[in-house]
Amino acid sequence: RFVGSLGTIVIKCKDLRIIQLDIPGMEECLNIASSIEALSTLDSVTLMYPFFYRPMFEVLEDGWSSFLLEQEFEHLSSVTNEWRLSCVNKDFSVCPSYPPVVIVPKSIDDEALRKVALFRYGGRFPVLSYYHKKNGMAMLRSSQPLTGTNGRRCKEDEKLINATLRSGRRGFVIDTRPLNVAQQARAKGGGFEQEVHYPQWRRIHKYIERFHILQESFIKLVEACNDQSHNMDRWLSKLEASNWLTHIKELLTAACLAAQCIDREGASVLVHGSEGTDSTLQVTSLAQIILDPRCRTIRGFEALVVREWLQAGHPFQQRCAQSAYSNSKQKWEAPVFLLFLECVWQIHRQFPCSFEFNEHFLILLFEHAYASQFGTFLGNNESERAKLKLPQKTMSLWSWVNRPEELSRFQNPIYEANSLVIWPSVAPQSLQLWEGIFLRWNRPSRFLEEAEEERINIIKYNKELQAKVNVLRRQLAEMEADGEVQEGE
Amino acid sequence: SHAVLLLQVENVKLLDRYASRKAASGTLYLTATHLIYVDTSAEVRKETWILHHHISSVEKLPLTTAGYPLLIHCKNFHVAHFVIGQERDCHDVFTSLLKLSQPVKPEELYAFSYNPKMSKESREMGWKLIDLKLDYQRMGIPNDCWEITDINKDYEVCSTYPPEIVVPRAATKAVVMGSSRFRSRGRIPVLSYLYKENNAALCRCSQPLAGFSARCLEDEQMLQAIREANPGCPFMYVVDTRPKLNAMANRAAGKGYENEDNYENIRFKFIGIENIHVMRSSLQKLLEVCEMKSPSMSDFLTGLENSGWLRHIKAVMDAGVFLAKAVREERASVLVHCSDGWDRTAQVCSLASLLLDPFYRTFKGFMVLIEKEWIAMGHKFSHRCGHLDGDPKEVSPVFTQFVECVWQLMQQFPCSFEFSERFLLEIHDHVYSCQFGNFLGTCHRDREELRIFEKTHSLWPFLLQRKQELRNPLYRGFTAYKELQPNTLPFSFQFWCGMYNRFDKGMQPKQSVLEQLLSCLRHSVSLEESAAQLEN
């Protein structure tokens, strides 16, 4: 925009901030605008910031190897021997969007896996997502089966998922599409598990919105939050019309359903939608937040993001390209990961003492998923990351975050490890707009930050006192012991 | 335990509205003051107590396979859904509750029988805990411009004002009496709050009996005296908190609003806060939304919008913010009224004081504020809360809205209040409970006639005793924040689940940050003691 020779550049950022720069001189302004335009829409991944970023900190632990599936498997092996690590995908030939190693039932060999991969969309055969130690039930995830219109079946597929069932027990397939969509998918070669071939499995369709619907919802919500109108009805109707909180509620409901099947029904669960790279991962990762206390620690949550999102092949580069201010209709853009983070935040709000991390940690992940100096969220899957040689050429977000001085900013002062399953309420009254993301730039944060400081101070003071009392007690005990020794002499 | 048992019914189920859990089964007791339900099906004995005064409605629903349902709505938004085995029992409980929950005579109110085993002296001390004169002293009154006068000691100026009021020194008795004849129900302009830093005053009154053309010299002199008490500003605001249309309609009845031409140097302004009837129906709609059975997000948000509730809360907040700004930034005195000056006026004056002065954000200060702007100035608690069987059209959640505005401020300024949400809920409960004398009757004169100072207890000492559990652990002290300047864009207002769905435990956060921090503070205190002992 120009007024006289004063130019104004409005920059709309992926973290939802809007910055306005007033620049004197038309030419300078145009130059700056075109530079920003060019630099913010790079075609080639290898020209992006992570490839040029030089860290100003000492790397204590290389984040690229912090969360290997082998470690996860070791952990699993200490409680069960029903599973094995398979390297069938080591060169990404069986499933291009899977990592080189996956965890599968022990009784299923690689040859069978290859056959199952041909029966599942994109080769995404069922793999272990989560093992519920409490009762030995498993959560699997995959993509849709390619049954087509003539009801194709695959004995190995049936055998694979049946291997996760206890004798005489049933399992649940949670299909994240409505029944009619799943039926229509058959015409395009897709489909769903039919009762005749999977008699031990009960299918539940729990619809979760996809792609452009979510992106439109995101855009509408951000637009509503930026509206400076004082009209309350207008705000509430825009909030409602964005449907954002509806998606949050549906997603949490689906996650609770999966968690319930496992924990309350004592059944194994297979989750999939069409591709198995979006709604599937939302459900499986949120169910783990509910079920598994480890996922509520900082390290555990990082591991969850790596395992269930990065290694599981959520196409970050496609989904998190432009964020809410994109005007060009990006076909693959969708706030799938943000919705997941917000659901975690909603659960966090309801169980504020059960998470080791604070809200800032979730906001950090949102920011870095969309734009980062670190290579962690580049590429769409492990195969692409390997081709880009990201571990060699870029720094991992985890290398930075897991340094003690950074970690301290993300710690929840009132955390108390809680080994229980935490069931969130999904009633509309219990769900709130995530102010930390959506109102962050629209209202002063000073008073909320001061409240956070106070919380930290209260806990810190308590811990210091406890330490002091402990020291005094020990000294007293030593003095008494000395006294006794002397008396004994 | 020693209460007289009026009725006992076995095999009563208490339905849980939201959880799909099995309904509780147990025994229902009616005493003179409470409905008590004891859940005998649970492993641990669980009791539900409902004060009869809290009951706003009792409904018999159509027979179900489980028995005869009885739905009880409470004024503190508790909803209890009982199912009783026998029709006869159900009918007995129903008729008893109707009678018990709608006392006809004031003497039947709980406060007159409530006996906490306290000495006469401490009871009397309790009533002296809040001294409004001290608050005026804090503002520097009496001073050159303002005086505390007992001109209303025989209620000749105004029957609904307290005996002592604060008026400009320059206003003679003739001016006061003249103005009183020109204001609805004699509610003349009096001082509500003086902002010491710049002498700007917040004053309140009722609407003038202006009709289409009437004027009153004394009333004009009264306003002039108020304006001149603040020499730093050449004008004063007169704020009518009603929507303009309502105010205009009042002119036909010989009431109305100030004509700017008749009063020297006033700036007249309407702030459209709706009347008690609109507010009552808005709350009704809100509660219907809160009670919906598994609503979708869309149902809930649409219902919230259609109820208009948050729109009204925002209107009250906006008015409070306007007053505080006028006083602080424009250094202007403000005279506020609505129709009678005891509903909207009480809301916005108390809110503006709270925004301007950190004292009112302490335990003691908040009690003073309620005593001053609500109780002393004649907010008709008895009618608005429906304490007695009376006109349902007089009932309105005016005080509830004020309490909610304070809660909304707590959300934006978590460290600026000495007390927590619990304190607000506690006060809100007692406004309806009639357990203490403070909120009985409609005005000071009424309370004198009811002899509440001799016969009942004051709420405030009881709440102060519980300071530890009602405090806000994040409070940064009196001096940390002076004025509050809240954001009033619509997104700054949240639905208050802790109030309107307070008894639906499943909807509340399962872990409380407040409780966690309070217990941490308690622990710290005991550690400090241990440390001190050990060091000796």
XYZ file of N, CA and C in Angstrom, chain A residues 63 67-69 72 99 129 141 277 281-282 284-286 288-289 294-316 320 337-338 340-342 344 357 361-366 368-369 376-377 380 382 385 396-398 401:
192
model
N 19.670 -34.606 18.441
C 18.241 -34.900 18.437
C 17.830 -35.863 17.341
N 15.341 -40.332 19.375
C 14.119 -41.150 19.472
C 14.105 -42.220 18.387
N 14.845 -43.277 18.628
C 14.882 -44.357 17.643
C 13.840 -45.409 18.020
N 13.236 -45.976 16.996
C 12.197 -46.969 17.247
C 12.783 -48.182 17.993
N 12.338 -47.750 21.583
C 10.944 -47.966 21.923
C 10.671 -49.467 22.007
N 8.632 -45.497 8.048
C 10.057 -45.476 8.392
C 10.700 -46.812 8.033
N 1.001 -49.134 17.054
C 1.074 -47.733 17.414
C 1.296 -47.599 18.922
N -2.307 -49.039 13.604
C -2.805 -48.078 12.617
C -2.363 -48.503 11.227
N -2.636 -41.061 7.172
C -1.540 -40.140 7.494
C -2.027 -38.894 8.229
N -3.596 -40.538 12.585
C -2.527 -40.194 13.523
C -3.052 -39.311 14.643
N -4.023 -38.459 14.322
C -4.627 -37.643 15.375
C -5.230 -38.537 16.454
N -4.708 -41.860 17.051
C -3.798 -42.747 17.784
C -2.917 -41.963 18.758
N -2.487 -40.768 18.366
C -1.607 -40.030 19.271
C -2.389 -39.462 20.463
N -3.613 -38.970 20.225
C -4.403 -38.446 21.344
C -4.809 -39.562 22.310
N -3.106 -42.018 23.062
C -1.928 -42.297 23.906
C -1.747 -41.247 24.991
N -2.092 -39.991 24.671
C -2.039 -38.947 25.702
C -2.979 -39.324 26.848
N 3.514 -41.746 30.167
C 4.823 -41.388 29.579
C 4.687 -40.272 28.559
N 3.566 -40.307 27.793
C 3.366 -39.316 26.739
C 3.114 -37.929 27.304
N 2.867 -37.848 28.606
C 2.596 -36.543 29.212
C 3.852 -35.931 29.812
N 4.993 -36.626 29.630
C 6.261 -36.015 30.026
C 6.831 -35.296 28.809
N 7.825 -34.460 29.011
C 8.397 -33.731 27.876
C 9.044 -34.708 26.895
N 9.910 -35.546 27.421
C 10.614 -36.525 26.595
C 9.614 -37.447 25.887
N 8.633 -37.890 26.653
C 7.645 -38.818 26.119
C 6.794 -38.175 25.038
N 6.486 -36.900 25.212
C 5.682 -36.217 24.209
C 6.490 -36.011 22.937
N 7.757 -35.674 23.105
C 8.632 -35.549 21.935
C 8.686 -36.877 21.189
N 8.840 -37.944 21.960
C 8.901 -39.273 21.343
C 7.605 -39.580 20.598
N 6.487 -39.158 21.189
C 5.184 -39.389 20.558
C 5.098 -38.641 19.226
N 5.540 -37.391 19.229
C 5.499 -36.598 18.001
C 6.392 -37.230 16.939
N 7.562 -37.690 17.355
C 8.476 -38.316 16.398
C 7.864 -39.600 15.844
N 7.378 -40.451 16.750
C 6.896 -41.776 16.366
C 5.600 -41.701 15.569
N 4.614 -40.971 16.137
C 3.272 -40.993 15.561
C 3.048 -39.948 14.474
N 3.942 -39.001 14.331
C 3.733 -37.981 13.307
C 4.855 -37.978 12.269
N 6.107 -37.805 12.748
C 7.212 -37.696 11.794
C 7.516 -39.042 11.143
N 7.791 -40.062 11.968
C 8.120 -41.366 11.404
C 6.892 -42.008 10.752
N 5.725 -41.698 11.280
C 4.508 -42.318 10.736
C 4.106 -41.686 9.407
N 4.851 -40.674 8.983
C 4.622 -40.152 7.635
C 3.497 -39.144 7.493
N 3.272 -38.330 8.525
C 2.349 -37.211 8.317
C 3.062 -36.214 7.407
N 2.446 -35.862 6.273
C 3.149 -35.014 5.298
C 3.238 -33.547 5.738
N 4.146 -33.272 6.680
C 4.251 -31.915 7.242
C 4.477 -30.859 6.178
N 1.675 -28.121 6.351
C 2.054 -26.912 7.091
C 2.868 -25.959 6.216
N -2.007 -31.127 12.330
C -1.120 -31.209 13.484
C -1.527 -30.185 14.550
N -1.923 -28.990 14.101
C -2.372 -27.960 15.048
C -3.593 -28.436 15.826
N -4.324 -31.445 16.566
C -3.811 -32.393 17.560
C -3.243 -31.644 18.767
N -2.399 -30.637 18.494
C -1.801 -29.877 19.600
C -2.878 -29.208 20.446
N -3.907 -28.681 19.771
C -4.951 -28.008 20.547
C -5.718 -29.007 21.415
N -4.477 -31.618 22.747
C -3.603 -31.865 23.897
C -3.757 -30.722 24.897
N 5.013 -30.774 30.710
C 5.292 -29.565 29.920
C 4.164 -28.563 30.092
N 5.268 -25.085 25.393
C 5.874 -26.186 24.671
C 5.019 -26.559 23.455
N 3.707 -26.560 23.644
C 2.801 -26.878 22.538
C 2.843 -25.776 21.483
N 2.918 -24.535 21.941
C 2.991 -23.409 21.005
C 4.289 -23.488 20.206
N 5.367 -23.856 20.894
C 6.655 -24.010 20.221
C 6.556 -25.022 19.079
N 5.904 -26.142 19.356
C 5.800 -27.173 18.318
C 4.957 -26.680 17.144
N 3.904 -25.931 17.467
C 3.099 -25.334 16.400
C 3.972 -24.442 15.514
N 7.241 -24.367 15.102
C 8.295 -25.040 14.347
C 7.747 -25.970 13.271
N 6.530 -26.443 13.441
C 5.946 -27.275 12.390
C 5.720 -26.438 11.134
N 13.782 -30.658 11.553
C 12.903 -31.721 12.050
C 11.613 -31.902 11.253
N 10.940 -30.779 10.962
C 9.627 -30.899 10.312
C 9.686 -30.747 8.789
N 8.083 -34.829 3.889
C 6.772 -35.405 4.161
C 6.834 -36.759 4.843
N 9.942 -40.118 6.232
C 11.327 -40.471 6.531
C 12.141 -40.685 5.256
N 13.192 -37.377 4.045
C 14.196 -36.816 4.954
C 15.554 -37.469 4.710
N 18.591 -30.731 14.482
C 17.285 -31.197 14.939
C 16.740 -30.254 16.022
N 15.441 -30.028 15.954
C 14.772 -29.222 16.989
C 15.066 -29.766 18.378
N 15.105 -31.110 18.477
C 15.288 -31.737 19.802
C 16.673 -31.462 20.361
N 15.936 -28.020 21.962
C 14.928 -27.990 23.028
C 15.379 -28.748 24.273
